[in-house]
mmCIF file of C-alpha atoms and ligand atoms in Angstrom:
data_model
loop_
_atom_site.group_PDB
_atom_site.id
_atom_site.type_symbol
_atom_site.label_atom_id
_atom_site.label_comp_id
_atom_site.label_asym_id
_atom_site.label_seq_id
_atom_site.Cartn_x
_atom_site.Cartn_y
_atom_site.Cartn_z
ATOM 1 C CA UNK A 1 -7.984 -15.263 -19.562
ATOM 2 C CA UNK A 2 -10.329 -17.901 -18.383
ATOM 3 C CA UNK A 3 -14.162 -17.266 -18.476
ATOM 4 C CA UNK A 4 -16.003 -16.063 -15.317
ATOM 5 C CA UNK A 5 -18.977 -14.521 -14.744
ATOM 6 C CA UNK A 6 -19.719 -10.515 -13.839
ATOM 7 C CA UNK A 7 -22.068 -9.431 -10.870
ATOM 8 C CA UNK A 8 -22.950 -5.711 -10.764
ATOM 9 C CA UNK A 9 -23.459 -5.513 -6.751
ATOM 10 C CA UNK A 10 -25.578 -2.421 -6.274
ATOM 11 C CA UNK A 11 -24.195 -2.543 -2.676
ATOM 12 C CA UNK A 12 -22.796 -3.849 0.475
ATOM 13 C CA UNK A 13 -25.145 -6.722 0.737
ATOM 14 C CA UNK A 14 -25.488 -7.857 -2.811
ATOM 15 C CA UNK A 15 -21.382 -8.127 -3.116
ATOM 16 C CA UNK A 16 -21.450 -9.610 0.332
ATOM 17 C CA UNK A 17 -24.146 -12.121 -0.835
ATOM 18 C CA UNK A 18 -22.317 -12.767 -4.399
ATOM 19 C CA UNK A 19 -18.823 -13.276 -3.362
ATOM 20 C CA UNK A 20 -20.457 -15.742 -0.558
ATOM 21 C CA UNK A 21 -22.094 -17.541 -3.286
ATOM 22 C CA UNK A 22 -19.156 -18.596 -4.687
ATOM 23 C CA UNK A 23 -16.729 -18.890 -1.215
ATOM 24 C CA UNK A 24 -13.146 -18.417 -2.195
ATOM 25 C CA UNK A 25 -13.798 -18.660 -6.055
ATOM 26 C CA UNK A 26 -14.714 -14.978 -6.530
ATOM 27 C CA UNK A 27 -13.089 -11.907 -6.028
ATOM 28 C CA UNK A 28 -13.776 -8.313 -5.657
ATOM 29 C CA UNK A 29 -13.903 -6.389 -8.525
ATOM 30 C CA UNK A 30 -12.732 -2.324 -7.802
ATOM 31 C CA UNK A 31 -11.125 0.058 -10.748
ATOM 32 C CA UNK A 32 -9.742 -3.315 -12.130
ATOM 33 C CA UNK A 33 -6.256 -1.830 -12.606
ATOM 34 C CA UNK A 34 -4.844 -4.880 -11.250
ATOM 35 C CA UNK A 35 -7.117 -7.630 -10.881
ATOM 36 C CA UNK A 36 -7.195 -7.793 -14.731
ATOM 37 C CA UNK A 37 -3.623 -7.732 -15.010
ATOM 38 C CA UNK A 38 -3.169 -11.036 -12.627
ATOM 39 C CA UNK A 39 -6.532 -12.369 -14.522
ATOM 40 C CA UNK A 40 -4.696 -12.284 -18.435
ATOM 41 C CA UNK A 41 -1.926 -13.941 -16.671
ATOM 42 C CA UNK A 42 -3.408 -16.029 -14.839
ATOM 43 C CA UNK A 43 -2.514 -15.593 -11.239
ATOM 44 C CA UNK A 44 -6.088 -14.888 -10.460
ATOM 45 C CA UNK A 45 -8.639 -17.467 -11.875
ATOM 46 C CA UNK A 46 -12.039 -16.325 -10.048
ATOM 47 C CA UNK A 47 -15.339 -18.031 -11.198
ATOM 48 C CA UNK A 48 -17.031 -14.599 -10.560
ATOM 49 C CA UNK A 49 -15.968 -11.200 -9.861
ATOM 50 C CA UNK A 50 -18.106 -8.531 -8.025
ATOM 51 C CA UNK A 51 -18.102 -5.044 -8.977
ATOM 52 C CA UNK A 52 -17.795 -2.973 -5.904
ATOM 53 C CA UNK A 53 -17.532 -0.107 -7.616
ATOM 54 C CA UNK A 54 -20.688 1.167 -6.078
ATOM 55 C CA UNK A 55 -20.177 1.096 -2.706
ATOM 56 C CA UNK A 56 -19.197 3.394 -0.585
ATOM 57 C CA UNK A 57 -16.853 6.269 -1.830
ATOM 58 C CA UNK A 58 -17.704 9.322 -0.012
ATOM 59 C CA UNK A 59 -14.939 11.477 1.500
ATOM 60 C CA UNK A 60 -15.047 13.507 4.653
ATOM 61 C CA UNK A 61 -13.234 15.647 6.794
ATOM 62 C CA UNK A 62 -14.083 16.933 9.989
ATOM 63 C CA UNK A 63 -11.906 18.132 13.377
ATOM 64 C CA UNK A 64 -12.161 14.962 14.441
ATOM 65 C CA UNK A 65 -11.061 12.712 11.230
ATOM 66 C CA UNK A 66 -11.359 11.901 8.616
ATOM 67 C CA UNK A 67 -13.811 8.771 6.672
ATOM 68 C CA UNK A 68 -13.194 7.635 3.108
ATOM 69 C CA UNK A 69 -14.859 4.890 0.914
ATOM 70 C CA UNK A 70 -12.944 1.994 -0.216
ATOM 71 C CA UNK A 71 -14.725 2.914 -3.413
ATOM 72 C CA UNK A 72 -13.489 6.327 -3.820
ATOM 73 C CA UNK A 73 -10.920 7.192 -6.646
ATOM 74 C CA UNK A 74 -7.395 8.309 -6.637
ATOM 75 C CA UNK A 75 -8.671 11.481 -8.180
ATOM 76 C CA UNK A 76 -11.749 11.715 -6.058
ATOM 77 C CA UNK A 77 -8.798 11.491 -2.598
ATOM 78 C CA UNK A 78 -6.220 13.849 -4.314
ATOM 79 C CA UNK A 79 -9.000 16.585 -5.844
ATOM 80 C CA UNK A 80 -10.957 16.833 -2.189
ATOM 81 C CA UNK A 81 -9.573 20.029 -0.482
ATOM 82 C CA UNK A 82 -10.040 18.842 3.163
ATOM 83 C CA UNK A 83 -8.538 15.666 2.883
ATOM 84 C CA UNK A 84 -5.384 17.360 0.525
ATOM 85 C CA UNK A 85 -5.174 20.363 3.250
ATOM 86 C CA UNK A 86 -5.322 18.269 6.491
ATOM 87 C CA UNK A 87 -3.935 14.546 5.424
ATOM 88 C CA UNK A 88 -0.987 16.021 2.714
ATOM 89 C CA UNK A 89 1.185 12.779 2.891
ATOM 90 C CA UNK A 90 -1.657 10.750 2.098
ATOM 91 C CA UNK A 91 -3.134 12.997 -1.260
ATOM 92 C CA UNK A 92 0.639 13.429 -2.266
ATOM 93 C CA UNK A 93 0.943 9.785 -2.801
ATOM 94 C CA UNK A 94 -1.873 9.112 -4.531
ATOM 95 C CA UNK A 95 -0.774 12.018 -7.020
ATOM 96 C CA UNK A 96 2.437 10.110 -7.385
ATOM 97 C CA UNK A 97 0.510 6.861 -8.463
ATOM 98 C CA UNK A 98 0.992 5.172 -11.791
ATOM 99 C CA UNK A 99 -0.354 7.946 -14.405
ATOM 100 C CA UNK A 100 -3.770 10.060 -14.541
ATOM 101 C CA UNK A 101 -6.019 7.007 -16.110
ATOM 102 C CA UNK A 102 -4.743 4.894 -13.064
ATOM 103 C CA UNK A 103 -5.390 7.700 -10.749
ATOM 104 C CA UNK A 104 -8.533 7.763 -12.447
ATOM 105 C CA UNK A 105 -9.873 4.238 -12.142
ATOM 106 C CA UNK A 106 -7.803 3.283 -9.688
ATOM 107 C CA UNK A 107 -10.091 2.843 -5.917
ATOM 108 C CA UNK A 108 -8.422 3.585 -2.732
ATOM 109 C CA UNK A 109 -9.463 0.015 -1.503
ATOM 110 C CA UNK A 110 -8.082 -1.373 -4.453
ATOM 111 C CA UNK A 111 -4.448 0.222 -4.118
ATOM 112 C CA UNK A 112 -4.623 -0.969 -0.726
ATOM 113 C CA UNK A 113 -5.361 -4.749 -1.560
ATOM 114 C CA UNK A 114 -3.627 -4.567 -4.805
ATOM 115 C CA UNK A 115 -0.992 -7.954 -5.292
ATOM 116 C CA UNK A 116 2.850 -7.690 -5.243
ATOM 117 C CA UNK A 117 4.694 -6.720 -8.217
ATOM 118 C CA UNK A 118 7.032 -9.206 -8.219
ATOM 119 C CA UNK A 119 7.423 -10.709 -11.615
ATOM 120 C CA UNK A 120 8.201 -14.095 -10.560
ATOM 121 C CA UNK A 121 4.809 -13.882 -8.552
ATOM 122 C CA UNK A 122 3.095 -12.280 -11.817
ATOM 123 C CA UNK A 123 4.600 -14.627 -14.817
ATOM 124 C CA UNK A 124 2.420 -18.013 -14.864
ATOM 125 C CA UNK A 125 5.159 -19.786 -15.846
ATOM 126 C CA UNK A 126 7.018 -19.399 -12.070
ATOM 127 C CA UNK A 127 5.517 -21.421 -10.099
ATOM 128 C CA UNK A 128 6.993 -19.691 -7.388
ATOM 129 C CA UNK A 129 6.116 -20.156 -3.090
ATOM 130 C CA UNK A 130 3.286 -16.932 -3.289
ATOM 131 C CA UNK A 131 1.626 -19.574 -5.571
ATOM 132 C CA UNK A 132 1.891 -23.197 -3.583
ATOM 133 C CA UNK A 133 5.536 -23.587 -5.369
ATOM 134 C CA UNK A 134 8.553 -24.830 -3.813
ATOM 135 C CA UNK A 135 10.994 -21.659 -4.139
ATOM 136 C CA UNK A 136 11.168 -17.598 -4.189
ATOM 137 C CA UNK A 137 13.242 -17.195 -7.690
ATOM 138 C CA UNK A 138 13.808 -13.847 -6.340
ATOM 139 C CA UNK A 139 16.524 -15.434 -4.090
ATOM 140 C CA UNK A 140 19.183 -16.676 -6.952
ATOM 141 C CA UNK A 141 17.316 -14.683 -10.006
ATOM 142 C CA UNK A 142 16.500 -10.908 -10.637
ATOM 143 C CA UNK A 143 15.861 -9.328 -7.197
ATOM 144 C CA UNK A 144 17.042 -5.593 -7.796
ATOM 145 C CA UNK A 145 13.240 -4.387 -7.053
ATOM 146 C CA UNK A 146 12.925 -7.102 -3.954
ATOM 147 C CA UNK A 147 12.889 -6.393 -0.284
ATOM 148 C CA UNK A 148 15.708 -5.259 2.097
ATOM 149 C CA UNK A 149 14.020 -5.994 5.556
ATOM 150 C CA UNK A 150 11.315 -8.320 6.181
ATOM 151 C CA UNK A 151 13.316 -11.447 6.110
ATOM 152 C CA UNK A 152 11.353 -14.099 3.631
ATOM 153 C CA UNK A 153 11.009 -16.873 3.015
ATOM 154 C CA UNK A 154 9.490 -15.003 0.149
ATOM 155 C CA UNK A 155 10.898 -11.608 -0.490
ATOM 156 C CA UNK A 156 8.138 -9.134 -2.662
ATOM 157 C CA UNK A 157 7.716 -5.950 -1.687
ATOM 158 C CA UNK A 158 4.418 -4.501 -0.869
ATOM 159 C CA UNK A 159 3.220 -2.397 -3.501
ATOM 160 C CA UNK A 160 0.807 0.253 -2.307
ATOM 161 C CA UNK A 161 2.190 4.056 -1.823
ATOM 162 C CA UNK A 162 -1.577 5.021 0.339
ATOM 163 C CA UNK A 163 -0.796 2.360 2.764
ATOM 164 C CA UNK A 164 2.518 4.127 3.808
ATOM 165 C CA UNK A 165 1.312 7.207 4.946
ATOM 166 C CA UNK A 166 -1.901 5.622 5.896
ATOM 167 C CA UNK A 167 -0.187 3.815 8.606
ATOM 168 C CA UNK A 168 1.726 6.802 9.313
ATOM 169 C CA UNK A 169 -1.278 8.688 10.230
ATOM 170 C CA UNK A 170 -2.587 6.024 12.341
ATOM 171 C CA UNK A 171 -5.406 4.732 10.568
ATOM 172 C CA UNK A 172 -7.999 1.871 10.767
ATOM 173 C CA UNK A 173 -9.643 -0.360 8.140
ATOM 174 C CA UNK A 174 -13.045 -1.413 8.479
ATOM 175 C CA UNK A 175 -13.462 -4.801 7.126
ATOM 176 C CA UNK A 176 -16.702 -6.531 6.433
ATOM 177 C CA UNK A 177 -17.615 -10.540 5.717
ATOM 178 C CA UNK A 178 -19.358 -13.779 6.256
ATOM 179 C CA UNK A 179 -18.506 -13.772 9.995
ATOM 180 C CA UNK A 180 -19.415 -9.866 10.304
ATOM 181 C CA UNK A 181 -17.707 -6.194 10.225
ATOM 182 C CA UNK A 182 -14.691 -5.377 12.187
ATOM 183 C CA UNK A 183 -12.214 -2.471 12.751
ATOM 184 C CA UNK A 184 -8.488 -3.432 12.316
ATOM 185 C CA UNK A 185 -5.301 -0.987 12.881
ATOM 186 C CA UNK A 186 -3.837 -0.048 9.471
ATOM 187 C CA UNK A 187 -0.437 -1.041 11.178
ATOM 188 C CA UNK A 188 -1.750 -4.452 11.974
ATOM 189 C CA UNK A 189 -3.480 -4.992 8.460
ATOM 190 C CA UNK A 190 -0.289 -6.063 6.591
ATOM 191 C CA UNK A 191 0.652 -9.692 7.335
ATOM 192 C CA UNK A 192 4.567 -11.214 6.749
ATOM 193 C CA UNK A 193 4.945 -14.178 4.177
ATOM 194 C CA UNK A 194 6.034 -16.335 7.374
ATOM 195 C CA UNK A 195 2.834 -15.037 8.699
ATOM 196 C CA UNK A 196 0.597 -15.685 5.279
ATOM 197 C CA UNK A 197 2.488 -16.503 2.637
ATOM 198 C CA UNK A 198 -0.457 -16.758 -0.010
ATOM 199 C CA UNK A 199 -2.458 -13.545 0.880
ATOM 200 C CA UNK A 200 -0.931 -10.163 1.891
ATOM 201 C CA UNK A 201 -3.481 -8.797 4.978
ATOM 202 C CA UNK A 202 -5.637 -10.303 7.468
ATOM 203 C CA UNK A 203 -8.288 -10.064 4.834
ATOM 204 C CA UNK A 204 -10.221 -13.631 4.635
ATOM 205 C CA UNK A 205 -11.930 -14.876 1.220
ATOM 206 C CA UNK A 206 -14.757 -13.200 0.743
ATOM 207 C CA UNK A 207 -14.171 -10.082 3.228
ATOM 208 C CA UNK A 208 -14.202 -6.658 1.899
ATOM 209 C CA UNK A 209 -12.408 -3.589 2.784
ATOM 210 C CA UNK A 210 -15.482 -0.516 3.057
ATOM 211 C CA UNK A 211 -13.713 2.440 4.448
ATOM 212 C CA UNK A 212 -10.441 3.779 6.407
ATOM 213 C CA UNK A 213 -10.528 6.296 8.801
ATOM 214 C CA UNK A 214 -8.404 8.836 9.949
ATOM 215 C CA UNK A 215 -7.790 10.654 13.397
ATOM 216 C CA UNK A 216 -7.791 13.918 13.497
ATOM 217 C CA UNK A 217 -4.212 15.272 12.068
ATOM 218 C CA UNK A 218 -4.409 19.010 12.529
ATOM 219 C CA UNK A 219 -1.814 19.175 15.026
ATOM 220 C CA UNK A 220 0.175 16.844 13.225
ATOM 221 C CA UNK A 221 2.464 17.477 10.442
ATOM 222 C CA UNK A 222 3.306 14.897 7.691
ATOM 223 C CA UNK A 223 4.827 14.168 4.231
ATOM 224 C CA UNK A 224 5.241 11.601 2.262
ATOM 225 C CA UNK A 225 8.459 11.947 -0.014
ATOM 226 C CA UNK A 226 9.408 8.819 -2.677
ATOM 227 C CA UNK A 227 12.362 7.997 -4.956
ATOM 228 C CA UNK A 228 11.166 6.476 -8.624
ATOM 229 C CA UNK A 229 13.493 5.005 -11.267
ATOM 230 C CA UNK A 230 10.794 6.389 -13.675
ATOM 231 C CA UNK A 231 8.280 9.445 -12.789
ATOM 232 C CA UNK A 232 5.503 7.483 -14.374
ATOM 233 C CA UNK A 233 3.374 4.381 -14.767
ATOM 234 C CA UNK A 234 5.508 2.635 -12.095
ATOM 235 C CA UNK A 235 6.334 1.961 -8.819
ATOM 236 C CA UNK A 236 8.487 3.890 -6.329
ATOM 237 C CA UNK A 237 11.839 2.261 -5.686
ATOM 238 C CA UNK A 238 11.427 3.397 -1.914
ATOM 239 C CA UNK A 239 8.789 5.486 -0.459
ATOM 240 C CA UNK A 240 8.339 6.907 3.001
ATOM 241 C CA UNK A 241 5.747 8.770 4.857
ATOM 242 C CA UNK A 242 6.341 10.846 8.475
ATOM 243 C CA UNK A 243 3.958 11.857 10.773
ATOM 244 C CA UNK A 244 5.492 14.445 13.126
ATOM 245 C CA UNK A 245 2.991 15.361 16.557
ATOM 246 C CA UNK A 246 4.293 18.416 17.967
ATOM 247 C CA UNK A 247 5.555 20.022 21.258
ATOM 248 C CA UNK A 248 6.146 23.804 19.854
ATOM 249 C CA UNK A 249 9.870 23.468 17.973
ATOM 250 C CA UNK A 250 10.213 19.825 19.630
ATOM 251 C CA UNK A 251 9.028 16.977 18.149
ATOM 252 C CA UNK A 252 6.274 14.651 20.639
ATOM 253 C CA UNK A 253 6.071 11.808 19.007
ATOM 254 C CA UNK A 254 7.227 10.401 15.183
ATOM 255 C CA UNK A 255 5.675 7.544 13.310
ATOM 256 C CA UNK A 256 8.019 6.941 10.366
ATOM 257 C CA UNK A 257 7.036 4.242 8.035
ATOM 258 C CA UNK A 258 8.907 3.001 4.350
ATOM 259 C CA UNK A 259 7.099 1.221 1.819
ATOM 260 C CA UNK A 260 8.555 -0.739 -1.387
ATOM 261 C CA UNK A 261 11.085 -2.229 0.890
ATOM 262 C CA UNK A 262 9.611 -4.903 2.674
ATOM 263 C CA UNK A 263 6.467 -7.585 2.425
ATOM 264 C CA UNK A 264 4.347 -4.988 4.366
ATOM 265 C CA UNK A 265 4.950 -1.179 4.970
ATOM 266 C CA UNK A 266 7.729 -1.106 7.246
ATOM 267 C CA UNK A 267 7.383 1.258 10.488
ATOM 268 C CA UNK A 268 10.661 2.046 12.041
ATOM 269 C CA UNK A 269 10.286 2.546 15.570
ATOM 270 C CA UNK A 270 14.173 3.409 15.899
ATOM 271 C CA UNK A 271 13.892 6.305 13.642
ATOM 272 C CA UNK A 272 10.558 7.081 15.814
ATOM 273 C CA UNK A 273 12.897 7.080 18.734
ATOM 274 C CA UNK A 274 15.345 9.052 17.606
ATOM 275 C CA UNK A 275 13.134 12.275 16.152
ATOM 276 C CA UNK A 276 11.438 12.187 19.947
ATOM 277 C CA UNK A 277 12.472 15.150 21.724
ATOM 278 C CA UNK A 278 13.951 16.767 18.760
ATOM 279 C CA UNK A 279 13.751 19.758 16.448
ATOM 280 C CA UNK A 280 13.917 18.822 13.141
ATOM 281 C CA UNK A 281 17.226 19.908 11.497
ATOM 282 C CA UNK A 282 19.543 18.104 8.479
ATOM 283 C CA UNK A 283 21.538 16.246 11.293
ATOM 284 C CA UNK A 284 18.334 14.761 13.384
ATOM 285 C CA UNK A 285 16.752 13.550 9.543
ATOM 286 C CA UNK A 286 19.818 12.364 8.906
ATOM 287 C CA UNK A 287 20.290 10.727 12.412
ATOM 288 C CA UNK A 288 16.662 9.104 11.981
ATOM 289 C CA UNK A 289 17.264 8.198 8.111
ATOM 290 C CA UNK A 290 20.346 6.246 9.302
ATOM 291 C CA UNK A 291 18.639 4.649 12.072
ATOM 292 C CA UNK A 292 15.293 3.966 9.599
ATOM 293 C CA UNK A 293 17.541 1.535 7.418
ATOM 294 C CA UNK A 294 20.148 0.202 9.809
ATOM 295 C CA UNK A 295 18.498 -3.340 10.246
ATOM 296 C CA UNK A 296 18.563 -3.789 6.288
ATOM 297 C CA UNK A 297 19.629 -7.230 4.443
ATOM 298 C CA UNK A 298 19.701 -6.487 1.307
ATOM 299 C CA UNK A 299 19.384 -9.274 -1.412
ATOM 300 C CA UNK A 300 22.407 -9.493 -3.999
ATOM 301 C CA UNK A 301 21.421 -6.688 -6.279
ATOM 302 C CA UNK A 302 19.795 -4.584 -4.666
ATOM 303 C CA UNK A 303 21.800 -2.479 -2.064
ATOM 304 C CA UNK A 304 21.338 0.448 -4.143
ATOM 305 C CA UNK A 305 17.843 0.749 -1.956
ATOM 306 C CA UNK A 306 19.148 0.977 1.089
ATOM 307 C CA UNK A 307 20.786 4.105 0.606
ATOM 308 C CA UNK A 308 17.597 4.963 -1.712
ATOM 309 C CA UNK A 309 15.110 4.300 1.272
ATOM 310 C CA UNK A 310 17.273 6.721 3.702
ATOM 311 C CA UNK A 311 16.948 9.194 1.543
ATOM 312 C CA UNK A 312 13.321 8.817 1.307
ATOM 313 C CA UNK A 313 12.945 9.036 4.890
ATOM 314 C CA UNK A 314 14.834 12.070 5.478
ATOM 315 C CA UNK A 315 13.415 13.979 2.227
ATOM 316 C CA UNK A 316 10.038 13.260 4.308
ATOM 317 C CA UNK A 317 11.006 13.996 7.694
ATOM 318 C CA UNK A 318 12.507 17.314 6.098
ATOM 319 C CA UNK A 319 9.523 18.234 4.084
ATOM 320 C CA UNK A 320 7.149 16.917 7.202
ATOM 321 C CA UNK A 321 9.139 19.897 9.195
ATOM 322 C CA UNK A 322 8.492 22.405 6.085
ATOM 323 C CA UNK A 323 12.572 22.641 5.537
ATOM 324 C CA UNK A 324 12.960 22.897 1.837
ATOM 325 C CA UNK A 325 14.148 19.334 -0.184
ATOM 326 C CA UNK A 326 15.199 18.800 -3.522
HETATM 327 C C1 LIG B 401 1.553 1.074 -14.556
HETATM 328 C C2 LIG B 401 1.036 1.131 -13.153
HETATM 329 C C3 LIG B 401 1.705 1.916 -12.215
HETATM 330 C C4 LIG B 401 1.245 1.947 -10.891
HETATM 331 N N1 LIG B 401 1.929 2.676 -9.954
HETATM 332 C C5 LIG B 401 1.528 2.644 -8.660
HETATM 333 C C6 LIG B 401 2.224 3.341 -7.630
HETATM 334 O O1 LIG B 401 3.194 4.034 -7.869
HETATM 335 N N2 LIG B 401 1.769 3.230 -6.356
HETATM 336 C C7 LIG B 401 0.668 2.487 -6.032
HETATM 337 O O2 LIG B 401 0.300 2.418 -4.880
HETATM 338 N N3 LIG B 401 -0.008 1.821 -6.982
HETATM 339 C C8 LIG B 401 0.391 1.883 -8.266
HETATM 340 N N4 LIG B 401 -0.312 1.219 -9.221
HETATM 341 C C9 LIG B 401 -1.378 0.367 -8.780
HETATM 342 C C10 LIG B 401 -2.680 0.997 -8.893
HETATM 343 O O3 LIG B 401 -2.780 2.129 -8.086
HETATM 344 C C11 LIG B 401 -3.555 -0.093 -8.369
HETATM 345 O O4 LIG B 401 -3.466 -1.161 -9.275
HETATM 346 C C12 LIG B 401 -4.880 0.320 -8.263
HETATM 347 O O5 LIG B 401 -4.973 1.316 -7.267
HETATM 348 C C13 LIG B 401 -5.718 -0.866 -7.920
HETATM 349 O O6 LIG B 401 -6.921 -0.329 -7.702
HETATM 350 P P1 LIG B 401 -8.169 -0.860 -8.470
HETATM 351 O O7 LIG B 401 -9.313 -0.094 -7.909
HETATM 352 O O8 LIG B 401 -7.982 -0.840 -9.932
HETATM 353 O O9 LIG B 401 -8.198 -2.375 -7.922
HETATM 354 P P2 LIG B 401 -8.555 -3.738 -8.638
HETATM 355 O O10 LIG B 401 -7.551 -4.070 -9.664
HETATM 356 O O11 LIG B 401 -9.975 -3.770 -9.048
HETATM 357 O O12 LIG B 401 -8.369 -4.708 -7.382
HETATM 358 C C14 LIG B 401 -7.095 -4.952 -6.833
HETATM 359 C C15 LIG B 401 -7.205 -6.075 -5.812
HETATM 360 O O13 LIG B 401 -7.935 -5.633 -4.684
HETATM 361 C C16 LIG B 401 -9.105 -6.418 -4.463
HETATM 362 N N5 LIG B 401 -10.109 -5.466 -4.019
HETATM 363 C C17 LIG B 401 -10.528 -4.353 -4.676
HETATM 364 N N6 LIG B 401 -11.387 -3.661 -3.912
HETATM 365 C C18 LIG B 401 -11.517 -4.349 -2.748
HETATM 366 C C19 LIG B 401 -12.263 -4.140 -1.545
HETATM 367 N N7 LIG B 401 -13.048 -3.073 -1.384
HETATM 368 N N8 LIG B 401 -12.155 -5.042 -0.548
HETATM 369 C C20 LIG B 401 -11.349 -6.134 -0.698
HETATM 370 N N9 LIG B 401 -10.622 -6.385 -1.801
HETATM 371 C C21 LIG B 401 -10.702 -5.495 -2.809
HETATM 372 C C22 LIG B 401 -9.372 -7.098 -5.789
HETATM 373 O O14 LIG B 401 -10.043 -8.340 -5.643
HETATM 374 C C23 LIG B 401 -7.967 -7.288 -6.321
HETATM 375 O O15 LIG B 401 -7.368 -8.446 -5.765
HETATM 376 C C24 LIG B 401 0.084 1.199 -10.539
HETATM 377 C C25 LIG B 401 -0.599 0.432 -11.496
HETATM 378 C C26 LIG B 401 -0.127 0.392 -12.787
HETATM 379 C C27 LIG B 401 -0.887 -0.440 -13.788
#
């Protein structure tokens, strides 16, 4: 690991002020679950890295939303009984996340800015396009973990399991930086590698993510269901989170949203489409599965996820509905 230096910011200011000290050459420093990880390996070489461990991590709930701290732990979101009774899709994926010393470390704004997976993008010696190279080895090499949508030139997958049903329930980031603080739809937060192919979100260098909130979801009903090759300290092969806003039996409107399948957490509007209108039986979650993985392109080994990822999506819609899943 190369050398850099450690500031303790005791908040929002001072990390403000000492990742603007060193523009683009240091990096927030959260639970360190990952950032230590790309740092041994070299992916991540900052001069500096700020502890924003301090800053804000308080939780709560009210009729009208919810507010949580980018600083708050896994633990902290899955052990607070208003956010677990009213936001279940959301606390069920963070109980699903690595094992309990990540869960324990790990910061919600952390799992949210935490960098792909992809082992071509993690070994230094691939000097792959996510690092100014000329190719994505993912293309002719191993790929059985890549994307199925989202259509390259680089084909990761995005990693974090709160960001699915975070977008699900409609939330919005507030970021903070040089240029000042701004609100930003969680849907809009992800960006495409033909978008940015060297960062993952609209995050600039130097801007921090504070809080997320929530709108209010009592009315809305919601589940997050994923599919893991292992049922600890890793990854979901497919994950996906439904938000279901109800007309009696009938469903109003669906948000329906995948993760570990594309760059960014894929929303499905054609599934969306297709629960509108409808109770929620086997045949309308399977209807809505089908339609939730239709567009797919699978890579050469791994098909296995689409059928993996429509299963995900009707577990959730299922469980979303209360109807009883494996
Ligand atoms: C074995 C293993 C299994 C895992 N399984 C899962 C899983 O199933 N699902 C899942 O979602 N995650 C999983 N994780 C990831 C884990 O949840 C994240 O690594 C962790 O949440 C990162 O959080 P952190 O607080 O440690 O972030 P850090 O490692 O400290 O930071 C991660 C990145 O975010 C940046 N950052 C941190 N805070 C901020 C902020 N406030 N504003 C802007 N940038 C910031 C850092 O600079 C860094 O680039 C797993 C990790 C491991 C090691």
């Amino acid at each position: 690991m190369k050398a850099f230096a450690y500031v303790n910011a005791a908040n929002e200011r001072e990390a403000l002020a000492a990742l603007d000290a060193q523009r683009g050459r240091a990096l927030p420093l959260a639970g360190g679950m990952d950032l230590v990880g790309l740092m041994k390996n070299y992916v991540a070489q900052p001069v500096r890295v700020v502890n924003v461990k301090n800053l804000d991590k308080t939780i709560t709930v009210s009729v009208t939303g919810a507010r949580i701290g980018a600083a708050a732990t896994l633990v902290e979101l899955i052990e607070h009984p208003g956010l677990s009774k009213t936001y279940p899709a959301l606390t069920h994926a963070a109980e699903e996340v690595g094992t309990p010393q990540i869960r324990n470390a790990g910061t919600l704004g952390g799992n949210i800015m935490q960098r792909p997976r992809c082992w071509y993008f993690r070994n230094e010696e691939f000097d792959c396009l996510k690092k100014g190279g000329p190719r994505c080895f993912a293309v002719d090499g191993e790929n059985q973990y890549h994307a199925i949508f989202g259509g390259g030139p680089c084909h990761i997958v995005h990693p974090s399991s709160l960001a699915v049903p975070l977008i699900a329930y409609g939330a919005r980031f507030r970021v903070v930086g040089a240029s000042g603080e701004r609100e930003v739809d969680a849907g809009e937060f992800f960006e495409l590698p033909a978008d940015n192919l060297m960062g993952e979100t609209v995050l600039r260098p130097n801007d921090l993510l504070t809080h997320v909130t929530l709108p209010a979801a009592s009315a809305v009903k919601a589940a997050t269901y994923e599919v893991r090759f292992k049922q600890s300290h890793d990854w979901p092969l497919a994950i996906a989170s439904v938000a279901l806003t109800m007309d009696g039996a009938r469903v109003k409107s669906a948000r329906v949203v995948m993760g570990a399948v594309a760059p960014v957490p894929w929303r499905v509007p054609a599934a969306e489409q297709v629960l509108a209108g409808k109770t929620i039986t086997e045949a309308s979650a399977t209807e809505a599965a089908s339609a939730a993985v239709a567009g797919a392109t699978p890579m050469s080994q791994n098909s296995y996820k689409v059928q993996v990822a429509r299963t995900a999506v009707k577990r959730a819609i299922l469980r979303a509905a209360g109807i009883q899943t494996v």
